[in-house]
Amino acid sequence: MKRTYNWGIIGLGKIANKFAHDLQLAKDASLYAVASRSIEKATEFGQKYNAKQCYGSYDELLNDPNIEVVYIATPHAYHCELAIAAMERGKAVLCEKPIGVNKDEVEKMITTSKEQNVFLMEALWSRFIPATEKLHSFIENKAIGELKMVRADFGFKGEFDPTKRLFNKELGGGALLDLGIYPIFFSVLALGVPTEIKALATMFPTNVDSSCTLIFGYGNDQSAILDISLLTDTPVECWIHGTKGSLKMSNPFHHSKEISLYKNRELVETYTVDYVGLGYYHEIIEVQECLSNGKIESEKVPLSLSSELITIMDKIRSQIGLEY
């Protein structure tokens, strides 16, 4: 039987605003409470999205017995601590990507989920975007034959400010954690986990990566070439090439509305596949369906995938000399 789930949101920045917007579109979801370190910010946000409670500390929200699901949208560095605290209080958790800043954190979170028998999912909203679902269907049905190469990029020019999250090492800043997870995820979706990784990066004065070029090898004539940058605008496209054709996820590929099929370098068809709201609606529905079915993880974004993604990023960071 369908029921309404009471959500709480921790961390009320840009992405939380988008999420809260889409939460209002899900008929079985209620924004019960929001929390910020500033009660003024929490109140303003709560009034905007009709939250029942507004808290000036994260602990207050976590201790509210009426909240069943917590969405964590704080800077990366706080994900692990807050997710574990929520799960230890029996609350399901949807945690923004990357779910942790290193594998140790992610494994602690996964262990807590299993010990507490409580739902945990990394907020890889891209996986649930309808165009990505269609891409997955094309791959599964071998529409372009055997897959051989992924080429993806994600870059935008950020104005350097050492106090801002993107450039602050203490907050888990840098191109890899913030942008890199998208092309890495799509390469894993298509080709799986690479057996060989080569990484080259440039660094900001704050010792976080400003750009990163990645080459993945798979030992079977498959490869991925991924470019990530906070220094320049790039096409933000994803190409997947196979023995019988190619698929293109148009800009912005991580929440695209267009997927194109090519054969012999000629465009066969472009499919327009829209999403609901701002795109976050679909992961909200996934979480609630999992909870309704008594699951503690999603089959589309399983905890094993989160472990694989952070393992890849840890290996990249070891090559470019970046530690958190």
Short mmCIF file of C-alpha atoms in Angstrom, two decimals:
data_model
loop_
_atom_site.label_atom_id
_atom_site.label_comp_id
_atom_site.label_asym_id
_atom_site.label_seq_id
_atom_site.Cartn_x
_atom_site.Cartn_y
_atom_site.Cartn_z
CA MET A 1 0.00 0.00 0.00
CA LYS A 2 1.27 3.47 -0.90
CA ARG A 3 2.04 5.77 1.97
CA THR A 4 3.62 9.18 2.52
CA TYR A 5 7.23 9.40 3.64
CA ASN A 6 8.47 12.22 5.83
CA TRP A 7 11.74 13.63 4.48
CA GLY A 8 14.35 15.77 6.18
CA ILE A 9 17.00 17.77 4.31
CA ILE A 10 20.40 18.54 5.82
CA GLY A 11 22.52 21.17 4.08
CA LEU A 12 20.51 23.83 2.29
CA GLY A 13 22.63 24.93 -0.64
CA LYS A 14 22.00 25.03 -4.38
CA ILE A 15 21.42 21.33 -4.92
CA ALA A 16 19.12 21.08 -1.89
CA ASN A 17 16.90 23.76 -3.45
CA LYS A 18 16.57 21.70 -6.61
CA PHE A 19 15.86 18.56 -4.64
CA ALA A 20 13.23 20.27 -2.48
CA HIS A 21 11.54 21.59 -5.61
CA ASP A 22 11.20 18.07 -7.00
CA LEU A 23 10.20 16.60 -3.65
CA GLN A 24 7.03 18.66 -3.92
CA LEU A 25 6.20 16.84 -7.17
CA ALA A 26 6.27 13.40 -5.57
CA LYS A 27 2.78 12.75 -4.23
CA ASP A 28 3.94 10.25 -1.61
CA ALA A 29 6.63 12.55 -0.22
CA SER A 30 6.42 15.21 2.46
CA LEU A 31 9.17 17.68 3.33
CA TYR A 32 8.84 17.42 7.08
CA ALA A 33 11.97 19.26 8.23
CA VAL A 34 15.07 21.10 7.04
CA ALA A 35 18.28 21.85 8.92
CA SER A 36 21.11 24.32 8.57
CA ARG A 37 23.73 25.63 10.96
CA SER A 38 21.86 28.92 10.65
CA ILE A 39 18.27 28.97 11.91
CA GLU A 40 17.64 31.99 9.70
CA LYS A 41 18.69 30.07 6.59
CA ALA A 42 16.69 27.03 7.67
CA THR A 43 13.59 29.15 8.25
CA GLU A 44 13.89 30.90 4.89
CA PHE A 45 14.39 27.59 3.09
CA GLY A 46 11.60 25.89 5.01
CA GLN A 47 9.11 28.61 4.26
CA LYS A 48 10.00 28.49 0.57
CA TYR A 49 9.28 24.76 0.36
CA ASN A 50 6.59 24.44 3.05
CA ALA A 51 8.60 22.39 5.54
CA LYS A 52 6.79 21.65 8.79
CA GLN A 53 9.92 22.09 10.94
CA CYS A 54 13.04 24.24 10.57
CA TYR A 55 16.11 23.48 12.65
CA GLY A 56 19.27 25.47 13.35
CA SER A 57 21.37 22.35 13.90
CA TYR A 58 21.72 18.99 12.21
CA ASP A 59 21.31 17.08 15.48
CA GLU A 60 17.85 18.54 16.03
CA LEU A 61 16.69 17.16 12.70
CA LEU A 62 18.33 13.78 13.24
CA ASN A 63 16.64 13.48 16.63
CA ASP A 64 13.17 14.25 15.26
CA PRO A 65 11.25 10.95 15.47
CA ASN A 66 8.84 11.99 12.71
CA ILE A 67 11.52 11.97 10.01
CA GLU A 68 11.89 8.71 8.11
CA VAL A 69 14.27 9.62 5.29
CA VAL A 70 17.19 12.06 5.37
CA TYR A 71 18.65 13.68 2.28
CA ILE A 72 22.22 14.86 2.95
CA ALA A 73 23.39 17.73 0.75
CA THR A 74 26.24 19.17 2.82
CA PRO A 75 29.82 19.54 1.52
CA HIS A 76 31.44 16.16 0.86
CA ALA A 77 33.56 16.20 4.00
CA TYR A 78 30.49 15.87 6.26
CA HIS A 79 28.64 13.10 4.40
CA CYS A 80 30.02 10.14 6.32
CA GLU A 81 29.49 11.47 9.83
CA LEU A 82 25.96 12.66 9.14
CA ALA A 83 24.88 9.56 7.23
CA ILE A 84 26.07 7.27 10.00
CA ALA A 85 24.38 9.43 12.64
CA ALA A 86 21.11 9.28 10.69
CA MET A 87 21.25 5.52 10.16
CA GLU A 88 22.07 4.89 13.81
CA ARG A 89 18.79 6.66 14.57
CA GLY A 90 16.98 4.32 12.20
CA LYS A 91 16.51 6.82 9.39
CA ALA A 92 16.90 5.92 5.72
CA VAL A 93 19.58 7.98 3.96
CA LEU A 94 19.96 9.41 0.48
CA CYS A 95 23.42 10.98 0.45
CA GLU A 96 24.75 13.29 -2.23
CA LYS A 97 27.61 12.11 -4.39
CA PRO A 98 30.33 11.32 -3.80
CA ILE A 99 28.87 9.49 -0.84
CA GLY A 100 32.24 9.72 0.97
CA VAL A 101 35.63 11.28 0.29
CA ASN A 102 37.52 7.97 0.41
CA LYS A 103 36.87 4.24 0.56
CA ASP A 104 37.31 4.02 4.34
CA GLU A 105 34.38 6.41 4.81
CA VAL A 106 32.19 4.61 2.28
CA GLU A 107 32.85 1.20 3.83
CA LYS A 108 31.94 2.55 7.28
CA MET A 109 28.66 3.84 5.88
CA ILE A 110 27.89 0.55 4.14
CA THR A 111 28.69 -1.39 7.30
CA THR A 112 26.36 0.84 9.32
CA SER A 113 23.56 0.35 6.79
CA LYS A 114 23.85 -3.42 7.08
CA GLU A 115 24.23 -3.46 10.86
CA GLN A 116 21.25 -1.18 11.38
CA ASN A 117 19.27 -2.80 8.55
CA VAL A 118 18.46 0.65 7.20
CA PHE A 119 18.34 1.99 3.64
CA LEU A 120 21.34 3.84 2.18
CA MET A 121 21.84 5.12 -1.36
CA GLU A 122 24.28 7.43 -3.06
CA ALA A 123 22.36 10.19 -4.83
CA LEU A 124 23.48 9.30 -8.34
CA TRP A 125 20.45 11.01 -9.83
CA SER A 126 21.86 10.53 -13.33
CA ARG A 127 21.14 6.79 -13.16
CA PHE A 128 17.40 7.45 -12.92
CA ILE A 129 17.13 10.12 -15.61
CA PRO A 130 14.90 8.66 -18.39
CA ALA A 131 17.56 9.26 -21.07
CA THR A 132 20.06 7.28 -19.01
CA GLU A 133 17.50 4.51 -18.64
CA LYS A 134 17.19 4.46 -22.44
CA LEU A 135 20.98 4.40 -22.76
CA HIS A 136 21.09 1.42 -20.41
CA SER A 137 18.44 -0.32 -22.54
CA PHE A 138 20.46 0.29 -25.71
CA ILE A 139 23.55 -1.18 -24.04
CA GLU A 140 21.67 -4.19 -22.71
CA ASN A 141 20.17 -4.88 -26.15
CA LYS A 142 23.55 -4.45 -27.90
CA ALA A 143 22.17 -1.74 -30.17
CA ILE A 144 25.73 -0.72 -31.09
CA GLY A 145 27.26 -4.16 -30.80
CA GLU A 146 30.12 -4.91 -28.44
CA LEU A 147 31.15 -1.79 -26.54
CA LYS A 148 34.70 -0.60 -27.12
CA MET A 149 35.15 2.98 -25.96
CA VAL A 150 33.65 5.70 -23.75
CA ARG A 151 34.62 9.33 -24.24
CA ALA A 152 33.12 11.85 -21.81
CA ASP A 153 33.93 15.29 -20.49
CA PHE A 154 32.64 17.61 -17.81
CA GLY A 155 34.12 21.06 -17.42
CA PHE A 156 33.13 24.57 -16.52
CA LYS A 157 35.14 27.65 -15.70
CA GLY A 158 34.94 28.34 -11.97
CA GLU A 159 36.11 31.63 -10.51
CA PHE A 160 38.82 30.61 -8.07
CA ASP A 161 38.03 31.48 -4.46
CA PRO A 162 39.92 29.51 -1.80
CA THR A 163 37.08 29.99 0.70
CA LYS A 164 34.46 28.32 -1.50
CA ARG A 165 33.64 24.63 -1.31
CA LEU A 166 34.85 23.75 -4.81
CA PHE A 167 38.37 24.94 -4.05
CA ASN A 168 38.59 24.12 -0.35
CA LYS A 169 40.44 20.93 0.53
CA GLU A 170 38.90 20.75 4.00
CA LEU A 171 35.46 20.59 2.39
CA GLY A 172 36.43 17.93 -0.16
CA GLY A 173 36.90 20.36 -3.05
CA GLY A 174 38.41 19.73 -6.46
CA ALA A 175 37.29 18.68 -9.92
CA LEU A 176 37.49 14.92 -9.35
CA LEU A 177 35.04 14.62 -6.47
CA ASP A 178 32.66 17.28 -7.71
CA LEU A 179 32.55 16.62 -11.46
CA GLY A 180 34.56 13.48 -12.05
CA ILE A 181 32.03 11.10 -10.58
CA TYR A 182 29.72 11.72 -13.55
CA PRO A 183 31.99 10.60 -16.41
CA ILE A 184 33.44 7.86 -14.20
CA PHE A 185 29.94 6.59 -13.42
CA PHE A 186 28.96 6.51 -17.09
CA SER A 187 32.14 4.65 -18.00
CA VAL A 188 31.38 2.07 -15.29
CA LEU A 189 27.76 1.84 -16.45
CA ALA A 190 28.95 1.00 -19.95
CA LEU A 191 32.20 -0.93 -19.47
CA GLY A 192 32.40 -1.88 -15.81
CA VAL A 193 35.36 -1.41 -13.46
CA PRO A 194 38.69 -0.70 -15.21
CA THR A 195 41.70 -2.92 -14.65
CA GLU A 196 44.13 -0.11 -15.44
CA ILE A 197 43.94 3.58 -14.57
CA LYS A 198 46.18 6.43 -15.68
CA ALA A 199 45.59 9.96 -14.40
CA LEU A 200 47.11 13.36 -15.05
CA ALA A 201 46.02 16.47 -13.13
CA THR A 202 46.67 20.15 -12.64
CA MET A 203 46.27 21.68 -9.19
CA PHE A 204 44.93 24.86 -7.61
CA PRO A 205 47.05 26.72 -5.02
CA THR A 206 44.76 25.14 -2.39
CA ASN A 207 46.14 21.68 -3.37
CA VAL A 208 42.96 20.32 -4.92
CA ASP A 209 42.75 19.31 -8.57
CA SER A 210 41.72 21.95 -11.08
CA SER A 211 41.58 19.50 -13.99
CA CYS A 212 42.03 15.79 -14.51
CA THR A 213 42.44 13.60 -17.58
CA LEU A 214 41.76 9.91 -17.09
CA ILE A 215 42.48 6.87 -19.24
CA PHE A 216 40.88 3.58 -18.23
CA GLY A 217 41.91 0.21 -19.62
CA TYR A 218 40.03 -3.06 -19.42
CA GLY A 219 42.44 -5.59 -20.88
CA ASN A 220 40.02 -6.60 -23.67
CA ASP A 221 40.29 -3.86 -26.30
CA GLN A 222 38.03 -1.56 -24.28
CA SER A 223 38.97 1.88 -23.01
CA ALA A 224 37.60 5.12 -21.61
CA ILE A 225 39.00 8.62 -21.94
CA LEU A 226 37.53 11.13 -19.51
CA ASP A 227 38.26 14.85 -19.08
CA ILE A 228 37.25 16.89 -16.03
CA SER A 229 37.95 20.59 -15.50
CA LEU A 230 37.19 23.59 -13.33
CA LEU A 231 39.33 25.74 -15.63
CA THR A 232 37.32 25.84 -18.84
CA ASP A 233 33.93 25.14 -20.37
CA THR A 234 33.75 21.85 -22.26
CA PRO A 235 30.99 20.22 -24.39
CA VAL A 236 29.74 18.08 -21.41
CA GLU A 237 28.89 15.17 -23.70
CA CYS A 238 29.26 11.42 -23.45
CA TRP A 239 29.97 9.16 -26.44
CA ILE A 240 29.82 5.38 -26.24
CA HIS A 241 31.30 3.58 -29.23
CA GLY A 242 30.69 -0.03 -30.20
CA THR A 243 31.44 -2.41 -33.06
CA LYS A 244 28.16 -1.54 -34.80
CA GLY A 245 27.69 2.13 -34.02
CA SER A 246 27.77 4.88 -31.41
CA LEU A 247 25.52 6.48 -28.83
CA LYS A 248 25.72 10.13 -27.84
CA MET A 249 24.31 11.64 -24.67
CA SER A 250 23.86 15.34 -25.47
CA ASN A 251 24.82 18.24 -23.22
CA PRO A 252 24.51 18.01 -20.29
CA PHE A 253 25.06 14.26 -20.53
CA HIS A 254 24.53 13.58 -16.82
CA HIS A 255 20.92 14.71 -17.10
CA SER A 256 20.44 14.74 -20.83
CA LYS A 257 17.16 15.03 -22.67
CA GLU A 258 18.55 13.69 -25.94
CA ILE A 259 20.24 10.45 -26.91
CA SER A 260 21.41 9.88 -30.49
CA LEU A 261 22.11 6.63 -32.29
CA TYR A 262 24.76 6.57 -35.05
CA LYS A 263 25.58 3.81 -37.53
CA ASN A 264 28.55 4.08 -39.93
CA ARG A 265 29.11 7.62 -38.59
CA GLU A 266 25.67 8.64 -39.84
CA LEU A 267 22.91 9.79 -37.50
CA VAL A 268 20.14 7.18 -37.45
CA GLU A 269 17.82 8.82 -34.94
CA THR A 270 17.79 11.27 -32.04
CA TYR A 271 15.45 10.37 -29.21
CA THR A 272 14.04 13.13 -27.03
CA VAL A 273 13.49 11.83 -23.51
CA ASP A 274 12.37 14.44 -20.99
CA TYR A 275 12.45 14.13 -17.21
CA VAL A 276 10.10 15.28 -14.48
CA GLY A 277 10.81 18.52 -12.66
CA LEU A 278 14.52 19.27 -12.42
CA GLY A 279 15.46 15.61 -12.71
CA TYR A 280 15.73 14.76 -9.02
CA TYR A 281 12.16 13.48 -8.93
CA HIS A 282 13.21 10.12 -10.33
CA GLU A 283 15.71 9.28 -7.58
CA ILE A 284 13.13 10.33 -4.97
CA ILE A 285 10.68 7.82 -6.46
CA GLU A 286 13.38 5.13 -6.46
CA VAL A 287 14.12 5.66 -2.76
CA GLN A 288 10.44 5.52 -1.81
CA GLU A 289 9.81 2.40 -3.88
CA CYS A 290 12.77 0.70 -2.23
CA LEU A 291 11.44 1.62 1.21
CA SER A 292 7.95 0.43 0.31
CA ASN A 293 9.44 -2.93 -0.67
CA GLY A 294 11.54 -3.24 2.47
CA LYS A 295 14.88 -2.89 0.68
CA ILE A 296 17.99 -1.40 2.29
CA GLU A 297 19.66 -0.64 -1.03
CA SER A 298 18.72 0.11 -4.63
CA GLU A 299 19.29 -2.46 -7.37
CA LYS A 300 20.13 0.34 -9.82
CA VAL A 301 22.58 2.11 -7.50
CA PRO A 302 23.66 -0.69 -5.15
CA LEU A 303 26.12 -0.07 -2.36
CA SER A 304 28.64 -2.20 -4.26
CA LEU A 305 28.58 0.42 -7.04
CA SER A 306 29.35 3.18 -4.54
CA SER A 307 32.26 1.09 -3.27
CA GLU A 308 33.53 0.59 -6.83
CA LEU A 309 33.29 4.28 -7.70
CA ILE A 310 35.16 5.47 -4.61
CA THR A 311 37.83 2.79 -5.13
CA ILE A 312 38.42 4.14 -8.64
CA MET A 313 38.62 7.71 -7.33
CA ASP A 314 41.00 6.68 -4.55
CA LYS A 315 43.32 5.16 -7.15
CA ILE A 316 43.15 8.33 -9.22
CA ARG A 317 43.91 10.49 -6.19
CA SER A 318 46.91 8.34 -5.30
CA GLN A 319 48.34 9.06 -8.77
CA ILE A 320 47.78 12.80 -8.66
CA GLY A 321 48.88 13.21 -5.03
CA LEU A 322 45.56 14.31 -3.55
CA GLU A 323 44.59 13.19 -0.06
CA TYR A 324 41.60 14.04 2.12
#
